[in-house]
Amino acid sequence: MKFIHTADWHLGKLVHGIYMTEDQREVLRQFVELVEEEKPDAVVIAGDLYDRSVPPTSAVELLDEILFKINVDLKTPVVAVAGNHDSAERLSFGSSWYRQSQFYLTGKLTNDFQPIHINGVNFYLAPYAEPGIVRQLLQDDTIHSHHDAMKALIGKMEETMNTNEPNVFVGHAFVLGGKTSDSERALSVGGSGCVGAELFESFSYAALGHLHSPDALQHEKIKYSGSLLKYSFSEANQKKSVSIIEMEGNGSFTIRYKSLKPKQDLREIEGYLEELLDPAFYEKQSCNDYLKVTLLDEGALIDPINKLRQVYPNVLHLERKLELTDAKTKKTFISIKEEKKSELDLFAQFYHEMTTSEFTQDKKEIMADVIEKALKEEGAR
Amino acid sequence: MKFIHTADWHLGKLVHGIYMTEDQREVLRQFVELVEEEKPDAVVIAGDLYDRSVPPTSAVELLDEILFKINVDLKTPVVAVAGNHDSAERLSFGSSWYRQSQFYLTGKLTNDFQPIHINGVNFYLAPYAEPGIVRQLLQDDTIHSHHDAMKALIGKMEETMNTNEPNVFVGHAFVLGGKTSDSERALSVGGSGCVGAELFESFSYAALGHLHSPDALQHEKIKYSGSLLKYSFSEANQKKSVSIIEMEGNGSFTIRYKSLKPKQDLREIEGYLEELLDPAFYEKQSCNDYLKVTLLDEGALIDPINKLRQVYPNVLHLERKLELTDAKTKKTFISIKEEKKSELDLFAQFYHEMTTSEFTQDKKEIMADVIEKALKEEGAR
């Protein structure tokens, strides 16, 4: 039995103000091709299909189109659950119809803990739900944390589980020990939101969503597929992929990873402004990539972002190295409410903000001269 | 061939701050019963399934539940289009799957003008679309008004229409001469938004949505079903119903109207406060109805809304008759920015706002006395 495990599509995602929809469309086109080639028995999507509860209509149309191709055109069963970014109720609309063509979409957690049987494997679906929702659903006042909630849900699943068949868990959770990135929204304010890996023992494979890296967790059978694309610069060095699992009747499996190639990569570059603007450097680069640029220059720079964007149109974030090294000793902005200062004091402050050098006595004298002349000219007008 | 024509469900509607979802649920429960009894060949919903493009999740769940009962449990084909309150794109999600069980939901207007054939009748679906959308879709720069757009769309339908069979138009529009109420959102800012009745000549029946009264238009074959419930007090005297059409092979038809009974009616009452609070009066009333109360009292009344709500908990709107009769000569609120006035002047103004009597010289003298005493007491403290 073969299934493809993916998650965290985040359709409709904005990264630094840029809609990723066209990038997602391209990668999903490749995903549909992969399904066509691999002919899996099922495609599993472990939550966060959308980036938010009310996604933009372009994202709604894209999801509709892609899932229809996979499920109806390619006749591939689809197993999908809501993640913490999805609206459980909105995603649930129509799911009763979808089941008729083996599209098993579970937005809202219900009291039905029966698995979906596909070609010898039982898929147990656990859409993302807050502990409070699980507490209410199961009428169990001892549920307070995500760990408690997951334990109770899996307990329900285990009540009727056939352990002689392979059982696969499909859910959206933060398993203890997983590595986070900047684009995952914390599951819990305050508490950890974590669930213990030991909960998944009765499953042959846990197909998880939430963490964005395919190797977020080193565990032999609890796996994150990782997100569809890099959704933050903290993911710049991650290799994104979808997982192809081939499972035997005894639950043992092999796993292959297939990378999907986005039109534009999302990555970080670092250097001196002049260096980055030098054709010898940039001609070797994919200049259209989404970039975070870190400039090493120490002195003041005039409008570096616009200069960079002439060469790299998709600079999404610009940082100065010096801001990182001595940010603590500096304020970034001059407050306009500060008490009146002399021109020389103001310049000293500006010099300090813009450079890493000292505003020495020599420099001070030169500047004082300049200011004096300027003020005289002003007075003479 | 028998079909039921309904429209303007407006699920998720707020009327004077009250969610109508539970009222809608009750009436839709009756609607499902009606479908069960009548066993129509199709249910036609002519737009405004939801009240807004992003409806509350309770409305999403209600629509899902009701349509599933009708379409899947009762195996009744459903033909539905988006209205001006629906989001064409959001409503479209999943519609490719729904077609497999004869649920024909058209959210977004497309270039496909082929009808849906159900038991000898061709249903032509025209979801609501702005003239600009139709202009773009048909690449026809002469389209400026709703009338132009409808004419062009129907022209496309007529190109391949089989006039030997009954053809039914399903759409959401404001046909010239229709009577409006307060709860229909105007289709057009500025222009009329109207379309001429002559456009529908080639159809045996036009199943329309948008106007909320079943008799909004007196036309032998262009019909509004009216809304599911009364959604504004301007509809208080309308009789709401759904239409049951039985159509012959030549397109002739008979029509019956079936009323659905809401838990609470929405109506207007008028009288003196004392009268309305008299058990002899209110014991004969359905006090839980949604009410607009018009008080005939002329003098000042202390907190009449709360007194009324002790008896009629769902007073949604309170009016004073006097405000209507001489509103033009009065201001409703005293501006707090007005120049400083004497206590007597302020009272005279208050008296004028609150009553219809004259503030005579006698009254003025009595009041002046009272004020004087009060001020003296104040000064003595």
Coordinates of N, CA, C and O in Angstrom, one line a residue, chain A residues 9-14 19-21 24 49-52 55-56 58-59:
Chain A
W9 N 0.1 23.2 3.6 CA 0.2 23.9 2.3 C 0.0 25.4 2.5 O 0.5 26.2 1.8
H10 N -0.7 25.8 3.5 CA -0.9 27.2 3.9 C -1.3 28.1 2.6 O -0.7 29.1 2.4
L11 N -2.3 27.6 1.9 CA -2.7 28.3 0.7 C -3.3 29.7 1.2 O -4.0 29.8 2.2
G12 N -2.9 30.7 0.4 CA -3.3 32.1 0.8 C -2.3 32.8 1.7 O -2.5 33.9 2.1
K13 N -1.1 32.1 1.9 CA -0.1 32.7 2.8 C 0.5 34.0 2.2 O 0.8 34.0 1.0
L14 N 0.7 34.9 3.1 CA 1.5 36.1 2.8 C 2.8 36.0 3.5 O 2.9 35.7 4.7
Y19 N 1.8 37.6 -1.6 CA 1.0 36.4 -1.6 C 1.8 35.3 -2.3 O 2.3 35.5 -3.4
M20 N 1.8 34.1 -1.7 CA 2.5 33.0 -2.3 C 1.6 32.2 -3.2 O 2.1 31.1 -3.6
T21 N 0.4 32.6 -3.5 CA -0.5 31.8 -4.2 C 0.0 31.2 -5.6 O -0.1 30.0 -5.9
Q24 N 2.6 28.6 -4.9 CA 1.9 27.4 -4.4 C 1.2 26.7 -5.6 O 1.3 25.4 -5.7
L49 N -4.3 23.3 5.4 CA -4.5 23.4 3.9 C -4.5 24.9 3.6 O -3.9 25.3 2.6
Y50 N -5.2 25.7 4.4 CA -5.2 27.1 4.2 C -4.3 27.8 5.3 O -4.0 27.2 6.3
D51 N -4.0 29.0 5.0 CA -3.2 29.8 6.0 C -4.0 30.4 7.1 O -3.5 30.8 8.1
R52 N -5.3 30.6 6.8 CA -6.2 31.3 7.8 C -7.6 30.8 7.6 O -8.0 30.3 6.6
P55 N -9.6 32.2 4.1 CA -8.5 32.5 3.1 C -9.0 33.3 2.0 O -10.2 33.4 1.7
P56 N -8.1 34.0 1.2 CA -8.5 34.7 0.0 C -9.2 33.8 -1.0 O -8.9 32.6 -1.0
S58 N -8.7 33.4 -4.1 CA -7.8 32.7 -5.0 C -7.3 31.4 -4.4 O -7.1 30.5 -5.1
A59 N -7.1 31.4 -3.1 CA -6.7 30.2 -2.4 C -7.8 29.2 -2.4 O -7.5 28.0 -2.6

